[in-house]
XYZ file of C-alpha atoms in Angstrom:
699
model
C -41.100 0.330 25.836
C -39.195 1.991 28.676
C -36.664 -0.832 28.537
C -35.719 0.167 24.954
C -34.577 3.640 25.996
C -31.236 2.221 27.125
C -30.498 1.385 23.475
C -31.228 4.769 21.920
C -27.947 6.596 22.546
C -25.459 3.761 21.824
C -27.461 2.776 18.726
C -27.490 6.355 17.463
C -23.779 6.850 18.079
C -22.967 3.530 16.365
C -24.984 4.466 13.273
C -23.225 7.825 13.005
C -19.752 6.264 13.408
C -20.418 3.586 10.808
C -21.892 6.092 8.337
C -19.003 8.552 8.697
C -16.363 5.873 8.235
C -18.040 4.179 5.278
C -18.867 7.379 3.420
C -15.745 9.217 4.577
C -15.267 12.706 5.909
C -12.160 14.834 5.517
C -11.524 17.195 8.448
C -8.257 18.855 7.492
C -4.727 19.353 8.697
C -6.113 20.230 12.144
C -9.273 19.152 13.941
C -12.247 21.512 13.932
C -12.397 24.026 16.750
C -9.766 26.111 18.494
C -6.417 25.980 16.701
C -3.490 24.254 18.386
C -5.543 21.953 20.621
C -5.436 18.722 18.615
C -4.039 16.698 21.512
C -6.822 17.864 23.825
C -9.464 17.081 21.197
C -8.085 13.613 20.560
C -8.016 12.931 24.303
C -11.653 14.047 24.564
C -12.597 11.669 21.763
C -10.844 8.868 23.628
C -13.056 9.613 26.653
C -16.105 9.703 24.369
C -15.178 6.265 23.011
C -15.054 4.946 26.583
C -18.507 6.411 27.277
C -19.810 4.689 24.148
C -18.362 1.417 25.461
C -20.219 1.858 28.769
C -23.453 2.662 26.942
C -23.179 -0.479 24.823
C -22.406 -2.479 27.971
C -25.599 -1.237 29.623
C -27.555 -1.936 26.455
C -26.451 -5.568 26.147
C -26.785 -6.187 29.905
C -30.384 -4.985 29.628
C -31.049 -7.523 26.884
C -29.630 -10.365 28.961
C -31.657 -9.293 31.996
C -34.822 -9.240 29.897
C -34.217 -12.758 28.609
C -33.515 -14.088 32.098
C -36.587 -12.355 33.571
C -38.760 -13.780 30.830
C -37.553 -17.346 31.372
C -37.834 -17.010 35.162
C -41.386 -15.718 35.080
C -42.999 -17.184 31.995
C -40.822 -20.071 30.894
C -39.708 -23.306 32.442
C -36.853 -21.671 34.322
C -33.167 -21.090 33.832
C -29.977 -22.751 35.169
C -28.621 -21.202 38.354
C -25.299 -20.422 36.621
C -27.020 -18.095 34.148
C -29.119 -16.312 36.739
C -26.579 -13.486 37.183
C -25.067 -13.613 33.678
C -26.316 -10.113 32.927
C -23.756 -8.816 35.412
C -20.908 -11.055 34.221
C -20.955 -10.597 30.438
C -18.598 -7.640 30.724
C -15.868 -9.971 31.977
C -13.919 -12.083 29.524
C -13.312 -14.864 32.065
C -17.056 -15.551 32.065
C -16.379 -17.602 28.918
C -14.533 -20.254 30.967
C -16.406 -19.839 34.261
C -18.203 -22.615 36.119
C -21.434 -20.614 35.812
C -21.414 -20.891 32.020
C -20.129 -24.437 31.626
C -22.205 -25.737 34.518
C -25.255 -24.422 32.690
C -24.111 -26.221 29.542
C -24.169 -29.492 31.528
C -27.712 -28.829 32.746
C -29.546 -32.065 31.899
C -33.059 -30.858 32.500
C -32.263 -27.860 30.330
C -30.867 -29.478 27.180
C -33.177 -27.873 24.711
C -32.629 -25.593 21.748
C -33.314 -22.459 23.793
C -30.437 -23.214 26.163
C -28.035 -23.610 23.273
C -29.185 -20.359 21.711
C -28.944 -18.485 25.015
C -25.429 -19.702 25.755
C -24.303 -18.900 22.207
C -25.835 -15.449 22.555
C -24.033 -14.858 25.843
C -20.716 -15.816 24.262
C -21.379 -13.370 21.411
C -22.249 -10.655 23.935
C -19.001 -11.182 25.830
C -16.954 -10.983 22.632
C -18.783 -7.845 21.491
C -18.255 -6.152 24.850
C -14.562 -7.006 24.846
C -14.152 -5.478 21.377
C -16.647 -2.620 21.409
C -14.345 -0.254 23.330
C -11.394 -0.510 20.927
C -13.800 -0.557 17.960
C -15.449 2.666 19.105
C -12.069 4.318 19.567
C -10.903 3.233 16.100
C -13.992 4.713 14.441
C -14.420 7.758 16.669
C -10.831 9.071 16.675
C -9.838 10.394 13.209
C -6.441 9.404 11.895
C -4.100 11.054 9.419
C -4.914 9.794 5.949
C -4.354 10.564 2.300
C -7.674 11.790 0.943
C -8.761 11.832 -2.699
C -9.465 15.494 -3.422
C -10.437 16.084 -7.027
C -8.209 16.346 -10.079
C -8.397 17.240 -13.734
C -7.590 16.179 -17.241
C -4.528 17.756 -18.839
C -2.711 17.410 -22.124
C 0.770 16.510 -23.353
C 1.997 17.789 -26.670
C 2.645 14.877 -28.986
C 1.048 11.657 -30.106
C 1.342 8.382 -28.225
C 4.154 7.367 -30.575
C 5.969 10.605 -29.741
C 5.589 10.051 -26.002
C 5.714 6.242 -25.634
C 7.210 4.856 -28.858
C 7.533 1.149 -29.472
C 10.688 1.761 -31.483
C 13.154 4.444 -30.383
C 14.697 6.258 -33.356
C 16.520 9.480 -34.072
C 13.134 11.243 -33.960
C 12.997 10.498 -30.214
C 16.458 11.796 -29.277
C 15.312 15.241 -28.095
C 16.252 17.348 -31.113
C 19.442 18.320 -33.000
C 21.129 19.730 -29.891
C 20.998 16.254 -28.326
C 23.201 14.598 -30.936
C 26.442 16.189 -29.725
C 28.408 15.414 -26.604
C 28.894 18.236 -24.132
C 25.613 20.077 -24.734
C 23.454 16.962 -24.540
C 25.006 15.874 -21.247
C 23.707 19.026 -19.589
C 20.357 19.221 -21.352
C 17.676 17.535 -19.275
C 15.519 16.865 -22.370
C 18.264 14.840 -24.072
C 18.691 11.117 -23.558
C 22.009 11.628 -21.725
C 20.630 14.453 -19.566
C 20.834 12.323 -16.440
C 24.551 11.662 -16.819
C 25.750 14.115 -14.092
C 23.278 12.770 -11.518
C 24.004 9.112 -12.326
C 27.759 9.692 -12.243
C 27.524 11.369 -8.829
C 25.301 8.571 -7.567
C 27.746 5.850 -8.641
C 30.731 7.737 -7.222
C 28.979 8.014 -3.847
C 28.135 4.296 -3.653
C 30.160 1.809 -1.681
C 31.604 -0.569 -4.287
C 30.582 -4.240 -4.084
C 34.107 -5.257 -3.099
C 33.574 -3.435 0.224
C 30.205 -4.973 0.967
C 27.437 -6.280 -1.204
C 24.545 -3.781 -1.475
C 20.957 -4.712 -0.763
C 18.829 -6.030 -3.614
C 16.470 -3.032 -3.740
C 17.627 0.472 -4.566
C 16.221 3.971 -4.940
C 18.165 6.691 -6.727
C 17.246 10.385 -6.727
C 18.094 12.604 -9.691
C 17.697 16.380 -9.885
C 16.627 17.873 -13.211
C 15.387 21.231 -14.386
C 11.849 21.503 -13.035
C 11.604 18.039 -11.491
C 13.231 15.680 -9.048
C 12.745 12.049 -9.906
C 13.526 8.689 -8.395
C 14.674 5.573 -10.183
C 13.760 2.366 -8.353
C 14.747 -1.212 -8.903
C 16.649 -4.234 -7.684
C 19.957 -6.043 -8.230
C 20.202 -9.816 -8.582
C 22.573 -10.464 -5.699
C 21.500 -14.031 -4.987
C 18.448 -15.005 -2.964
C 15.068 -14.789 -4.646
C 15.912 -11.654 -6.644
C 16.656 -13.124 -10.063
C 16.742 -10.033 -12.287
C 18.499 -6.699 -12.250
C 16.043 -4.009 -13.278
C 15.119 -0.351 -12.926
C 11.875 1.597 -13.265
C 11.707 5.334 -13.897
C 8.975 7.952 -14.212
C 7.715 9.482 -17.444
C 9.508 12.823 -17.323
C 7.274 14.620 -19.840
C 4.236 13.806 -17.710
C 6.048 14.847 -14.541
C 7.083 18.203 -16.007
C 3.539 19.127 -17.042
C 2.147 17.732 -13.774
C 4.095 20.449 -11.990
C 2.137 23.136 -13.864
C -1.104 21.283 -13.145
C -0.133 21.085 -9.479
C 0.386 24.842 -9.301
C -3.108 25.314 -10.692
C -4.557 22.847 -8.214
C -2.907 24.538 -5.223
C -4.367 27.859 -6.350
C -7.794 26.290 -6.889
C -7.880 24.988 -3.292
C -7.939 28.552 -1.969
C -10.390 29.811 -4.592
C -13.029 27.074 -4.621
C -14.568 28.030 -1.256
C -17.210 25.963 0.535
C -16.035 22.752 2.135
C -12.860 22.775 0.046
C -11.155 25.197 2.430
C -10.279 22.057 4.380
C -7.837 21.084 1.597
C -5.759 24.265 1.800
C -3.268 23.327 4.511
C -2.836 19.658 3.619
C 0.187 18.499 1.599
C -0.809 18.106 -2.048
C 0.023 15.020 -4.063
C -1.030 14.173 -7.613
C -1.255 10.793 -9.304
C -1.263 10.232 -13.053
C -1.878 6.839 -14.622
C 0.709 6.687 -17.372
C 3.028 4.278 -19.148
C 6.429 4.038 -17.472
C 9.754 2.618 -18.670
C 11.040 -0.544 -17.024
C 14.486 -1.855 -17.985
C 15.926 -5.274 -17.178
C 19.576 -6.038 -17.932
C 21.431 -9.339 -17.899
C 25.116 -9.899 -18.664
C 26.969 -13.076 -19.504
C 29.805 -14.143 -17.185
C 33.078 -12.217 -17.491
C 35.697 -13.964 -19.628
C 38.945 -13.145 -21.380
C 38.682 -11.940 -24.983
C 41.646 -11.704 -27.344
C 42.425 -9.663 -30.414
C 41.616 -12.433 -32.845
C 38.234 -13.339 -31.291
C 35.101 -12.672 -33.290
C 32.271 -13.883 -31.056
C 30.734 -13.062 -27.680
C 28.061 -14.640 -25.496
C 24.852 -12.650 -24.877
C 21.894 -13.529 -22.632
C 18.609 -14.723 -24.117
C 15.826 -12.710 -22.476
C 12.410 -14.350 -21.912
C 9.134 -12.564 -22.592
C 7.848 -13.432 -19.126
C 9.543 -14.720 -16.017
C 13.067 -14.008 -14.743
C 16.213 -14.558 -16.759
C 18.238 -16.174 -13.975
C 17.173 -19.052 -11.717
C 16.790 -18.318 -8.022
C 19.496 -19.004 -5.476
C 18.796 -20.110 -1.900
C 19.641 -17.576 0.796
C 20.716 -13.943 0.754
C 24.419 -14.806 0.607
C 24.017 -17.297 -2.207
C 26.014 -16.759 -5.402
C 23.752 -15.287 -8.138
C 23.099 -17.797 -10.893
C 23.137 -17.104 -14.644
C 20.399 -17.733 -17.177
C 20.551 -18.925 -20.804
C 23.107 -17.397 -23.205
C 23.956 -17.787 -26.897
C 27.080 -16.981 -28.901
C 26.923 -14.087 -31.387
C 29.503 -13.903 -34.152
C 30.619 -10.434 -35.287
C 33.825 -8.594 -36.155
C 33.034 -4.869 -35.978
C 33.072 -4.677 -32.192
C 36.469 -6.353 -31.895
C 37.792 -4.230 -34.704
C 36.883 -1.127 -32.724
C 38.493 -2.535 -29.620
C 41.861 -3.339 -31.155
C 42.241 -1.566 -34.490
C 40.874 1.919 -33.846
C 41.931 2.005 -30.217
C 45.246 0.349 -31.019
C 46.395 3.077 -33.385
C 49.120 5.011 -31.607
C 48.564 8.729 -31.330
C 51.247 10.729 -29.568
C 52.247 9.062 -26.299
C 49.212 6.744 -26.216
C 49.083 3.066 -27.091
C 46.412 0.496 -26.434
C 48.516 -1.400 -23.927
C 48.179 1.601 -21.616
C 44.391 1.850 -21.977
C 43.108 1.760 -18.400
C 39.485 2.530 -19.194
C 36.515 0.315 -19.898
C 35.192 0.313 -23.463
C 31.645 -0.302 -24.668
C 29.912 -0.830 -27.993
C 26.171 -0.997 -28.650
C 25.119 -4.143 -30.485
C 21.814 -4.755 -32.258
C 20.907 -8.305 -31.273
C 18.862 -10.538 -33.585
C 15.458 -11.888 -32.580
C 16.891 -15.185 -31.388
C 18.039 -13.367 -28.234
C 14.462 -12.948 -27.114
C 12.835 -9.778 -25.869
C 15.747 -7.399 -26.161
C 15.959 -3.693 -26.902
C 19.689 -3.738 -27.495
C 22.894 -5.509 -26.681
C 26.065 -3.982 -25.291
C 29.578 -5.358 -25.511
C 31.579 -4.498 -22.400
C 35.372 -4.662 -22.186
C 37.627 -3.913 -19.243
C 41.076 -2.278 -19.365
C 43.707 -3.713 -21.695
C 45.721 -6.765 -20.590
C 48.728 -8.651 -21.948
C 50.276 -5.625 -23.690
C 46.956 -4.664 -25.218
C 46.147 -8.056 -26.768
C 43.360 -9.065 -24.376
C 40.517 -7.641 -22.308
C 38.043 -9.100 -19.838
C 34.590 -8.659 -21.293
C 30.933 -9.606 -21.167
C 27.924 -9.395 -23.445
C 24.856 -7.686 -21.967
C 21.244 -7.783 -23.142
C 18.923 -4.887 -22.300
C 15.185 -5.569 -22.167
C 13.136 -2.338 -22.010
C 9.347 -2.246 -21.741
C 6.529 0.261 -21.412
C 4.071 -0.781 -18.731
C 1.039 0.845 -17.138
C 2.150 2.505 -13.945
C 1.745 5.788 -12.144
C 3.597 9.068 -11.744
C 3.472 10.464 -8.231
C 4.082 14.176 -7.772
C 4.549 16.151 -4.562
C 3.836 19.837 -5.133
C 4.597 21.253 -1.714
C 8.396 21.169 -1.621
C 11.323 22.982 -3.219
C 9.364 26.112 -4.140
C 7.393 24.810 -7.041
C 9.727 22.017 -8.105
C 8.008 18.671 -7.890
C 9.211 15.406 -6.522
C 7.962 12.649 -8.779
C 8.353 8.914 -8.511
C 6.784 5.711 -9.688
C 3.907 4.104 -7.776
C 3.074 1.214 -10.046
C 1.288 -1.232 -7.807
C 0.764 0.161 -4.301
C -1.233 3.331 -4.806
C -2.413 3.486 -1.190
C 1.060 3.048 0.292
C 3.909 5.460 0.754
C 6.225 6.088 -2.205
C 8.695 3.230 -2.737
C 12.145 3.393 -1.197
C 15.222 1.197 -1.295
C 13.836 -0.636 1.735
C 10.392 -1.529 0.360
C 10.927 -2.165 -3.349
C 9.146 -5.497 -3.980
C 11.115 -8.238 -5.659
C 8.463 -8.951 -8.277
C 7.820 -5.459 -9.643
C 9.426 -6.352 -12.936
C 6.877 -9.002 -13.859
C 5.876 -8.839 -17.531
C 2.747 -10.719 -18.562
C 1.447 -12.190 -21.802
C -1.597 -9.897 -21.907
C 0.232 -7.146 -23.766
C 0.438 -4.866 -20.742
C 4.233 -4.847 -20.913
C 5.066 -3.537 -24.389
C 8.553 -4.271 -25.680
C 10.696 -1.327 -26.823
C 13.087 -1.467 -29.769
C 15.958 0.963 -30.360
C 17.952 2.075 -33.378
C 21.690 2.660 -33.418
C 21.128 6.423 -33.807
C 19.073 6.569 -30.617
C 21.496 4.370 -28.662
C 24.407 6.646 -29.508
C 22.587 9.567 -27.857
C 22.240 7.551 -24.639
C 26.040 7.490 -24.244
C 27.578 10.265 -26.332
C 31.199 11.336 -26.154
C 31.991 13.389 -23.076
C 33.904 15.968 -25.129
C 33.531 17.143 -28.702
C 37.126 16.094 -29.384
C 37.586 12.526 -30.598
C 40.721 11.964 -28.521
C 41.874 13.043 -25.094
C 45.062 14.951 -24.343
C 47.067 11.729 -24.028
C 45.900 10.592 -27.447
C 43.470 7.989 -26.130
C 39.976 7.755 -27.582
C 37.438 10.021 -25.921
C 35.258 8.293 -23.325
C 31.501 8.106 -23.606
C 29.267 9.085 -20.710
C 28.438 5.429 -20.093
C 32.113 4.434 -20.021
C 32.832 7.178 -17.515
C 29.983 5.918 -15.301
C 31.343 2.366 -15.454
C 34.837 3.625 -14.592
C 33.354 5.404 -11.573
C 31.871 2.056 -10.559
C 35.434 0.614 -10.448
C 34.915 -1.658 -13.439
C 38.203 -0.252 -14.776
C 39.986 -2.448 -12.244
C 40.657 -5.879 -13.737
C 40.895 -7.436 -10.292
C 37.244 -6.528 -9.748
C 36.280 -8.154 -13.051
C 37.707 -11.375 -11.716
C 35.014 -11.299 -9.014
C 31.921 -11.745 -11.204
C 29.605 -12.685 -8.320
C 29.629 -9.042 -7.240
C 30.549 -7.026 -10.312
C 28.436 -8.680 -13.016
C 25.171 -7.645 -11.251
C 26.773 -4.253 -10.565
C 27.390 -3.776 -14.297
C 23.777 -4.760 -14.970
C 22.646 -2.210 -12.389
C 24.508 0.687 -14.004
C 23.249 -0.221 -17.474
C 19.668 -0.519 -16.205
C 19.517 2.887 -14.531
C 21.275 4.623 -17.440
C 18.878 3.161 -20.009
C 15.773 3.694 -17.869
C 16.736 7.318 -17.288
C 17.214 7.852 -21.027
C 13.859 6.323 -22.001
C 12.069 8.331 -19.309
C 13.104 11.548 -21.152
C 11.453 10.606 -24.435
C 8.847 13.229 -25.374
C 10.035 15.797 -22.844
C 11.317 18.091 -25.594
C 7.760 18.433 -26.933
C 6.507 20.095 -23.761
C 7.403 23.690 -24.599
C 5.872 25.178 -21.474
C 6.443 28.852 -22.305
C 5.177 28.658 -25.898
C 2.058 26.582 -25.446
C -0.111 28.794 -23.271
C -3.225 27.192 -24.726
C -2.205 24.029 -22.955
C -2.978 25.685 -19.622
C -6.010 27.797 -20.573
C -8.414 27.452 -17.630
C -12.163 27.087 -18.010
C -14.220 29.778 -16.184
C -15.045 27.563 -13.182
C -11.685 25.822 -13.071
C -11.370 25.902 -9.227
C -14.583 23.896 -8.823
C -13.622 21.661 -11.741
C -10.354 20.885 -9.943
C -12.167 20.070 -6.692
C -14.881 17.969 -8.385
C -12.400 16.043 -10.507
C -13.710 17.573 -13.743
C -11.854 19.306 -16.575
C -10.121 22.481 -15.408
C -8.368 23.127 -18.757
C -9.683 23.589 -22.252
C -8.450 21.024 -24.708
C -5.702 22.646 -26.823
C -6.357 23.161 -30.496
C -3.231 23.955 -32.494
C -3.289 23.109 -36.218
C -1.042 20.196 -37.028
C -0.048 19.567 -33.403
C -1.352 16.376 -31.726
C -2.143 16.305 -28.011
C -2.572 13.344 -25.684
C -4.990 13.550 -22.778
C -4.001 12.314 -19.321
C -5.740 12.607 -15.990
C -4.360 13.809 -12.668
C -6.002 12.699 -9.416
C -5.179 14.775 -6.364
C -4.802 13.723 -2.753
C -4.332 15.784 0.380
C -3.172 14.620 3.780
C -4.967 15.387 7.018
C -7.323 14.065 9.676
C -10.193 12.057 8.240
C -12.822 9.441 8.938
C -12.593 6.747 6.295
C -12.539 2.966 6.551
C -9.548 1.654 4.614
C -7.782 -0.945 6.734
C -8.757 -4.350 8.095
C -8.790 -2.821 11.587
C -11.332 -0.182 10.591
C -13.573 -2.614 8.751
C -13.321 -4.973 11.719
C -14.456 -2.157 14.022
C -17.424 -1.510 11.730
C -18.289 -5.220 11.873
C -18.290 -5.155 15.699
C -20.613 -2.140 15.914
C -22.809 -3.547 13.134
C -23.223 -6.752 15.128
C -24.201 -4.711 18.160
C -26.735 -2.765 16.057
C -28.284 -5.999 14.819
C -28.682 -7.268 18.388
C -30.051 -3.994 19.772
C -32.496 -3.365 16.922
C -33.792 -6.931 17.179
C -34.427 -6.408 20.885
C -36.267 -3.132 20.237
C -38.575 -4.920 17.771
C -39.193 -7.725 20.282
C -40.119 -5.191 22.959
C -42.487 -3.438 20.572
C -44.391 -6.547 19.499
C -44.262 -8.358 22.898
C -45.197 -5.531 25.224
C -47.255 -7.779 27.518
C -44.473 -10.283 28.067
C -41.850 -8.033 29.596
C -40.938 -6.786 33.046
C -38.707 -4.253 34.737
C -38.233 -6.376 37.875
C -34.835 -7.506 39.206
C -32.795 -5.242 36.902
C -30.107 -4.895 39.568
C -28.112 -7.407 41.567
C -29.564 -5.917 44.781
C -33.117 -6.639 43.678
C -32.205 -10.177 42.685
C -30.504 -10.703 46.071
C -33.605 -9.420 47.874
C -35.760 -11.899 45.947
C -33.467 -14.764 46.939
C -33.434 -13.760 50.627
C -37.219 -13.625 50.731
C -37.567 -17.010 49.067
C -37.943 -20.388 50.679
C -34.619 -22.190 51.343
C -33.668 -24.838 48.782
C -31.631 -27.479 50.670
C -31.801 -30.026 47.870
C -30.705 -27.694 45.080
C -28.286 -25.596 47.104
C -27.070 -27.921 49.809
C -23.501 -27.448 51.008
C -23.081 -24.113 49.239
C -22.459 -21.892 52.255
C -18.783 -21.409 51.305
C -19.186 -21.278 47.540
C -20.115 -23.343 44.504
C -17.585 -25.448 42.618
C -19.697 -28.209 41.120
C -21.217 -27.944 37.681
C -24.206 -29.929 38.958
C -25.166 -27.123 41.318
C -24.819 -24.487 38.617
C -27.123 -26.599 36.457
C -30.044 -26.516 38.950
C -33.064 -24.990 37.266
C -34.515 -21.895 38.957
C -37.724 -19.993 38.269
C -39.995 -17.405 39.853
C -43.458 -18.513 40.931
C -46.396 -17.396 43.086
C -46.437 -18.789 46.633
C -49.366 -19.381 49.038
C -49.036 -16.127 50.905
C -52.124 -14.205 49.972
C -51.276 -14.577 46.297
C -49.164 -11.433 46.116
C -45.687 -12.772 46.814
C -43.156 -14.192 44.360
C -40.263 -16.422 45.284
C -37.255 -17.978 43.610
C -37.812 -21.730 43.572
C -35.876 -24.747 42.287
C -37.283 -27.886 40.741
C -35.299 -30.014 43.187
C -37.177 -28.458 46.142
C -40.683 -28.108 44.706
C -41.972 -31.307 46.438
C -43.958 -32.041 43.315
C -46.182 -29.002 43.827
C -47.411 -27.148 40.758
C -46.870 -23.478 41.445
C -48.573 -20.768 39.463
C -46.682 -18.830 36.836
C -46.418 -15.090 37.202
C -49.527 -13.228 36.056
C -48.612 -10.461 33.608
C -51.521 -8.253 34.655
C -51.113 -8.675 38.387
C -49.268 -6.419 40.827
C -47.057 -8.238 43.313
C -45.362 -7.017 46.461
C -47.937 -4.275 46.947
C -47.178 -4.003 50.651
C -43.556 -2.964 49.853
C-alpha cells in the first residue's frame, strides 16, 4: 500500500476544492488574515495551485509506472515506446511522439489491453495539461456577487392599485396630480419625470448630427430613488421596434427602507454574517415592470380639411416593423390603418387658429399633440397619439403622424443598490440576466421586448383622464404671453428633440424613430409611478415593524417584518433577495465547472488505483520507479541486436518502438532480472518474475 501514499495529498486537496466550489463559501471584501495583504495572499494561492499540479503529476506518473511494471513482470510485455511513458506524460508533445504512435503500430501487441493503455495515457496527458489551470481556478477565490439572505416586505395597495390592467383617474396619483405646475414637480404624479426627461432630450445629439445607437439607458433622479429607463430605437438593422422598460417606482421606494434595515442587520446578526458587512449591498425584487413599445406611421402633410390619419396596427407578439439588413439600412414600417375622426383636426385648426392678441396659427412654431383612443382593430394598443409639426402654408397645413403606444406589464426585476448617495437607492430593471451586471446602453439586448402568448405580458389600457395627466399643461394659464395655446409637457419634450423644425420632419428615416423613442420613455416613466402615492412612508410605521429576531431573519432569508394589519387597507407582499460582493468560492461559470470536471476525472483515476492496490497487493512492485533504475536495468541486461539494431544514434522508426519488451529471470543463479525482447529470445522460454522472491540480493 506504500505506493498509494503518493495519492493522499492531491486527492484530499482536490476533494476540498471541489466541495468548496460546489457548495460555495463567501470570504468577504478582503481575504482572511492580516488586512491589506490580498495581493500577497493571492500570490501564495497561485504557488499552492502549482504545488497541487506537481502532486497530481507525481500521482498519475506513479499509476503509469505501476501499469508498466506489472506488464513487464507479470504480463506478456510492453512496446518499447511505452517503456518510459511514465516520465513523458507531463509533456503535451507525447501525444504526437514516435514512442506513442510506434506503440500503436505494434503488431504483436494489438490486443484490447494495448488500446486501453494508450487511451489511458492520452487521458493522463490531457489531465496533466489542464490540472494546473484547473487547480488555480478553484483554489484562487474571485470577486463574486453572493446571495446573502433577504426578506418579505409589503406595499400598500392591492394588485389593481399597483399594477392595473386599465389606467384610470384613480391611478393618477391623487388630486394634486391633475393640475399642471404642481404635478410636473411631484415625483408621485404621472408627469413627475418631466424635468429629467426634458434635460435628457436636451443633452442628446439630435439624429440629424449622427444616428444614435439602437440601445439606450437613461438615468432619472427622483425624490428617494434614482432610476434607469432602458430600451432600444428601431434605427434599421435587426432592431425592429422602439421600446422602453422602466422600474416599478413604488417597489423601489419601499426597497430603500428595506435596504436600510438589511444594512443594519448585517452588523447585528453576528456569527459568520460579519463577512457581509463591508461588501456592497444589492437587493433584487421580482415584480411586474412596465414595458412600452411605440410605432408611428410615416410623416405626411395634413391639411385643415382632412379628417383621417394613419395609425400603426400593433401585433400581440412579434415586432411591428420588418427587419432591415445592416446597421445603416433604412428602418422599415409595419402595417397601418386609416382612422377617421374630426375632433383632433378641429383642435389643431379651430381652437389654435383663433387669434388672441398678436398670435395667429400661421406663426405657431411648436409641435402639437392629441391623445386618441384607438379602437380594437388597431391591435394591442394602450393609446394613440396624433402628432403635428409647426404650422405650414399660412397655418393651413402641418406635417403629422399617427402613433400607437403598446404598454404591457411583464414579470421582471427591480435592482437596488443601497450603498451610494447616502441612503438614496439606485434602481434599475434586470428582467432576464439576473447574474449579469445591470444593463447599460451598450448591452441592452435587441429582443427584450418580446411578448408571448402565455399571458406573461399583460396589456395595459388607459382612459383619457389618465392620459391627460401624463402630459399636462406646463402652466396653469391656458395661453402663453403671446396668446398661443399653452404647451403640454410632452410637446415641450418633443420641441427639445427638434421636432419643431419642419426640415427634420422631412427626414423620417431618423426622426420617426426618434419620435417613437420620446413617446416610449415618457409613457414608461408615467406608468412606473402608478401606486407610488400609496406608499406613505412616514404614516405607515406598521409597514416596517421588525420581528424580534429580524437581523437573523434578514440573513436567513426569512420574514424580518410583521405583516401590516390596518383595517380597510390592502397590502401586497413582495420579496427582496439580497446580494453582497466580495471574494468567494462558488462554481458559476463554464470555466469553473470545467475545472471541477478535470479534478473529478483525476479523483476517479486515483481512487480506482487505490482500490486496485488494496485488492491486488501481491501483484505490485516498487522497482524501477525512477529513470535511473530503469537505465541500470537496461545496462545490466543482455544486448538485443535484433530488436535494437542500428539505434546507437537514436530511434526514428515506428517498428523499433513497437518491439515488445519484458522483464524475466536469467540463468545467473536465479537471482538476476534482465530486460529482454521477443526478437532476441532465441525461442527460449524465460521464467516470469516470482512475486515472493527477492532479486538482486548482492546489490
